[in-house]
CSV table of C-alpha atoms in Angstrom, one decimal:
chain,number,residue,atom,x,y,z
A,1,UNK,CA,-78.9,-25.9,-95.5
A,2,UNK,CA,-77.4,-28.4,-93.8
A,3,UNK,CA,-77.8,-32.2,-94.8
A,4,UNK,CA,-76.6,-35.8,-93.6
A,5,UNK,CA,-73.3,-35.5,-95.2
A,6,UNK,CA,-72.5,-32.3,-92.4
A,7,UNK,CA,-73.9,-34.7,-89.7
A,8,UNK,CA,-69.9,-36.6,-88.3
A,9,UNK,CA,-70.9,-39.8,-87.8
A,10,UNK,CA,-69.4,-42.4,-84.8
A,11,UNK,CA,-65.8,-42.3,-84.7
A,12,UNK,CA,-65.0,-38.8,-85.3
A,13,UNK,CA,-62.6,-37.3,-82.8
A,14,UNK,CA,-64.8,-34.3,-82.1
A,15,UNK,CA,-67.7,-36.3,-81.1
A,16,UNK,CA,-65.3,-37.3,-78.0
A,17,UNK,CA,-64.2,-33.7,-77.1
A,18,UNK,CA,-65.4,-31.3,-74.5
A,19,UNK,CA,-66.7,-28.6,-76.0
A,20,UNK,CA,-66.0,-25.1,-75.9
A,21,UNK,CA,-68.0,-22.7,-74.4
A,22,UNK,CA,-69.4,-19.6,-76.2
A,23,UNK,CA,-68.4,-16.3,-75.7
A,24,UNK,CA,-71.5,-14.2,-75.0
A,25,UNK,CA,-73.0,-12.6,-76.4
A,26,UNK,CA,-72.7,-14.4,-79.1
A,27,UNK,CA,-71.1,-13.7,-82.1
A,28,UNK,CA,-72.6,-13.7,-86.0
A,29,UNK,CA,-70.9,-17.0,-86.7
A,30,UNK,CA,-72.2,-18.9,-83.7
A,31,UNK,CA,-75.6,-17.5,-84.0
A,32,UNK,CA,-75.9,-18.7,-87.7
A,33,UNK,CA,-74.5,-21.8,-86.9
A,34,UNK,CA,-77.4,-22.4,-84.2
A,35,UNK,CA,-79.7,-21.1,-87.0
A,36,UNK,CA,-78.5,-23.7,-89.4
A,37,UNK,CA,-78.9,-26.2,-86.7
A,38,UNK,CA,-82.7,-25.3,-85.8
A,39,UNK,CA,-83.5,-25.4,-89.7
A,40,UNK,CA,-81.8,-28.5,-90.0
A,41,UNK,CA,-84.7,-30.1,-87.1
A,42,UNK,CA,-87.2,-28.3,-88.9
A,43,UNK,CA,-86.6,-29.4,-92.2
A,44,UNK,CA,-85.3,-32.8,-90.8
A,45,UNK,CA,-89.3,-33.3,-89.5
A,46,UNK,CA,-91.1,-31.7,-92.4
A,47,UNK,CA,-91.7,-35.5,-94.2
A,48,UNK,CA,-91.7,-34.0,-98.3
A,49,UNK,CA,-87.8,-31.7,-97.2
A,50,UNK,CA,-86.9,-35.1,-95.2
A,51,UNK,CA,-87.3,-37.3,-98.5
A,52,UNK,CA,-86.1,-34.8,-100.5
A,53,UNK,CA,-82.6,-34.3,-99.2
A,54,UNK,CA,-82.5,-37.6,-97.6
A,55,UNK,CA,-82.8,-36.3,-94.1
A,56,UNK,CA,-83.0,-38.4,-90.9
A,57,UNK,CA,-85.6,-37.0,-88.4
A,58,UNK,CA,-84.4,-35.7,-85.3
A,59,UNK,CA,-85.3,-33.7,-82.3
A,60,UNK,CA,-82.1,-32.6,-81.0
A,61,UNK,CA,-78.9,-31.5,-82.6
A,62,UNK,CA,-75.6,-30.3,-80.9
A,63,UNK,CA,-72.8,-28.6,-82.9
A,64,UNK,CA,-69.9,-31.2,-82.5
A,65,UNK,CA,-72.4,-33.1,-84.4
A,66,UNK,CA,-71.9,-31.0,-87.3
A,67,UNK,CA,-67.9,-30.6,-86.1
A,68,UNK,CA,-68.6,-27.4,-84.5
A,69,UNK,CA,-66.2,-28.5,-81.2
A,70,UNK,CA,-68.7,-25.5,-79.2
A,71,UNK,CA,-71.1,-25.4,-76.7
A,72,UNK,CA,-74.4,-25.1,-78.9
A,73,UNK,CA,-77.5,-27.2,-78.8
A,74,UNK,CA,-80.8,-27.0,-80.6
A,75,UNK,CA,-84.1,-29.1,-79.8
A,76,UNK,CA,-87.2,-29.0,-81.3
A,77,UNK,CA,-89.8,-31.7,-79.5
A,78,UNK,CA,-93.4,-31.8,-78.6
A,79,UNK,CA,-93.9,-32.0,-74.6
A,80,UNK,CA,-96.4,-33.9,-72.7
A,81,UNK,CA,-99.2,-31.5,-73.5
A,82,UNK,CA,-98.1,-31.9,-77.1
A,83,UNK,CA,-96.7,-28.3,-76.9
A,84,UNK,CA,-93.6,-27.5,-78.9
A,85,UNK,CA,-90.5,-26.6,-77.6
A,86,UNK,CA,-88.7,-25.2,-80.4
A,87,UNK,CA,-85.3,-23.9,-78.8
A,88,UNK,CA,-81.5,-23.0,-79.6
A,89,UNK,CA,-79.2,-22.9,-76.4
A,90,UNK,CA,-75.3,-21.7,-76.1
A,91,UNK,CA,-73.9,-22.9,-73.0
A,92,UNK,CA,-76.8,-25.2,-71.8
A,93,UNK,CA,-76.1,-26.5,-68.2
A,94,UNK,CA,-78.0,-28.7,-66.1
A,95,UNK,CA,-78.4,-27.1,-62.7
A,96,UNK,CA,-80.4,-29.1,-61.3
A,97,UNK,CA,-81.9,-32.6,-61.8
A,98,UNK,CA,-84.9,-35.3,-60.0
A,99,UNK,CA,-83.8,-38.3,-57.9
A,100,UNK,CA,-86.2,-40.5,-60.1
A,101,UNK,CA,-84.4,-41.7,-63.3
A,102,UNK,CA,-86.3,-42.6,-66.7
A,103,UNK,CA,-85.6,-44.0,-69.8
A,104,UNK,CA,-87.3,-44.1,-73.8
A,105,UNK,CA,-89.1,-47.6,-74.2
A,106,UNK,CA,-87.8,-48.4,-77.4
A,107,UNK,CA,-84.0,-47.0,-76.7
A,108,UNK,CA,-82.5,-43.7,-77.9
A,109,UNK,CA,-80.7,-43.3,-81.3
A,110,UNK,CA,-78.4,-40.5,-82.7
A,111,UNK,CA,-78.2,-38.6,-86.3
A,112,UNK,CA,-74.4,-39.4,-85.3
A,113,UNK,CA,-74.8,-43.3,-85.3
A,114,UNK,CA,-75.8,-44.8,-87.8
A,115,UNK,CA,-76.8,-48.3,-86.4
A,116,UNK,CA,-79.3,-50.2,-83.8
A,117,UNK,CA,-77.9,-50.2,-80.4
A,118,UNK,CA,-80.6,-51.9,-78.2
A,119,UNK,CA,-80.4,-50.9,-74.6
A,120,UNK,CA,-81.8,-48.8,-71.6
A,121,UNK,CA,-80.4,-45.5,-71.2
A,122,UNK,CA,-81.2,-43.9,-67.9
A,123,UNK,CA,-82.0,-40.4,-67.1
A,124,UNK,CA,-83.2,-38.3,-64.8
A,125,UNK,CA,-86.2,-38.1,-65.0
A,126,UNK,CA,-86.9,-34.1,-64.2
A,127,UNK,CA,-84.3,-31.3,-64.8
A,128,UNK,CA,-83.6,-27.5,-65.0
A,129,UNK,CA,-81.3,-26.2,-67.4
A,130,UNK,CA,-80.1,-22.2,-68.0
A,131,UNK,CA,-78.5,-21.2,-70.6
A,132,UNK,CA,-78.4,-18.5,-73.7
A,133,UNK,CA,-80.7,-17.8,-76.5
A,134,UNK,CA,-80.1,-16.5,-79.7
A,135,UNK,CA,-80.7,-13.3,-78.5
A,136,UNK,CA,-78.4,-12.9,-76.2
A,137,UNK,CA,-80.9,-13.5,-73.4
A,138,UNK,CA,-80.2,-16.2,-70.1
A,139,UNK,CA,-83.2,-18.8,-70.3
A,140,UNK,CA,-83.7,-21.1,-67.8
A,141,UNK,CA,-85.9,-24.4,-68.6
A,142,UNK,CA,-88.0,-26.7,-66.3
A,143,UNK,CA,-88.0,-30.3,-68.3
A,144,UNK,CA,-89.9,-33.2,-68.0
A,145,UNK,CA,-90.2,-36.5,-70.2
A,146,UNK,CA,-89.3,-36.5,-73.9
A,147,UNK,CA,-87.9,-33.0,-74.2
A,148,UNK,CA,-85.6,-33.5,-70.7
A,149,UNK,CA,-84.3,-36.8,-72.4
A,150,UNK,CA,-83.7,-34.8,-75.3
A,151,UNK,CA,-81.7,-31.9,-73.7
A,152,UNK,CA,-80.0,-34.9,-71.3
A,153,UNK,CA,-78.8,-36.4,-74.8
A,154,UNK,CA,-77.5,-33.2,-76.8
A,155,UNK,CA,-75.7,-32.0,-73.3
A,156,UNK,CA,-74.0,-35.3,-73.5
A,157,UNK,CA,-72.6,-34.5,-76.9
A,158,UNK,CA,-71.1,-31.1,-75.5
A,159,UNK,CA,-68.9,-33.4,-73.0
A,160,UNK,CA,-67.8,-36.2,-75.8
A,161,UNK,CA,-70.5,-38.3,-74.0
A,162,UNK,CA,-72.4,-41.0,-76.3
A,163,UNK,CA,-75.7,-42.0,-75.4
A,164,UNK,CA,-74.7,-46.0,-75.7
A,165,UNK,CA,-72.1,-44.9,-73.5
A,166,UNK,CA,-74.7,-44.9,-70.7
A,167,UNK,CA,-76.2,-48.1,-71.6
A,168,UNK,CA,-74.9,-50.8,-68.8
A,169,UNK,CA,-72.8,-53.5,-70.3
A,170,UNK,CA,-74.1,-56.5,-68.3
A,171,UNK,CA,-77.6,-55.5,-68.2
A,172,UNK,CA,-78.6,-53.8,-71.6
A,173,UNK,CA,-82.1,-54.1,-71.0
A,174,UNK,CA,-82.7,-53.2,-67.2
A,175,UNK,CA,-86.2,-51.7,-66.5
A,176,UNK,CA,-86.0,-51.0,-62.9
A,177,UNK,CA,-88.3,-48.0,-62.9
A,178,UNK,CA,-92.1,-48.5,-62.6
A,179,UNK,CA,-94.1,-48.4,-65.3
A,180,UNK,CA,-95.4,-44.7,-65.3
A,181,UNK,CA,-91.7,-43.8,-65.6
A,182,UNK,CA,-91.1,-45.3,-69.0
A,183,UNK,CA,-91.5,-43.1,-71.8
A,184,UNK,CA,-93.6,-44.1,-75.0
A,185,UNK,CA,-92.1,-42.1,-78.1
A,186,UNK,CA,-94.5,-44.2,-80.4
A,187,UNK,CA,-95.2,-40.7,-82.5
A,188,UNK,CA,-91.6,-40.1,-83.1
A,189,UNK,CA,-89.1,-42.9,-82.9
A,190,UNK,CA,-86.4,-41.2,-85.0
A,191,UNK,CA,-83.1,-40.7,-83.2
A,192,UNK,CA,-82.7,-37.8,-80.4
A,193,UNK,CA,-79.8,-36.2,-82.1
């Protein structure tokens, strides 16, 4: 199982690396390491397992987070209809994205970081991402709100890309979107990833 101490924190070279991509299918090791991954989330949001092993709730994990230098993401996230997407990608790519940009009201945070850091991070605001499922099979994903924040933010990590690293130096908190644009996460404000 993992834990906190297999989350690298800030700092860590691999955190800045492009990742590798996955050879497909994918092999036993890579698909146990996205295993892992997913039960980290789900045990990471199940509030007596959290306590218990002194996990941090998250939605979204990528592999260099756990210095895996590989192209492997897992989210697991409620939608706007409260549905769950409960997902493990290799090779996630966004192949498409919205004009319109949003952003998490409160700021994003990161398993990886392990510190406030106030600040608008924009995103698009709609996107379509394909990939690879555990089983082998190309998925291809239609996002919106929370969950294509989420995927925005553990893509990031496959390119060494930190979400503060978005965050504009001069103008922190910029809110230049209208209001219907700005996404509430007042039922989960743990970090993304």
């Amino acid at each position: 199982m993992l834990t906190m101490e297999d989350v690298i924190k800030e700092g860590h070279p691999t955190l800045r690396k492009v990742a590798e991509e996955v050879e497909l299918p994918p092999s036993e090791e890579d698909q146990e390491t996205l295993r892992r991954m997913m039960d980290f989330l789900l045990h990471s949001q199940d509030p007596e397992i959290a306590e218990k092993f002194g996990l941090r709730p998250g939605v979204g994990i990528a592999a260099p987070q756990i210095n895996v230098s590989k192209q492997i993401i897992a989210v697991r996230v409620e939608d706007h209809n409260e549905d769950l997407l409960n997902i493990g990608i290799f090779n996630p790519k966004i192949i498409s994205h919205s004009v319109e940009t949003t952003f998490l009201e409160t700021g994003e945070g990161c398993l990886s970081v392990d510190r406030e850091v106030p600040g608008i991070v924009p995103r698009y605001a709609r996107i379509k991402v394909e990939g690879t499922d555990m089983e082998g099979k190309k998925v291809q994903l239609k996002l919106k709100g929370l969950p294509a924040i989420v995927f925005q933010h553990e893509i990031d990590h496959l390119n060494g890309i930190m979400f503060y690293d978005r965050i504009e130096e001069n103008d922190p908190l910029k809110k230049e979107l209208p209001p219907k644009e700005i996404i509430k996460r007042s039922e989960f404000d743990g970090p993304l990833a």
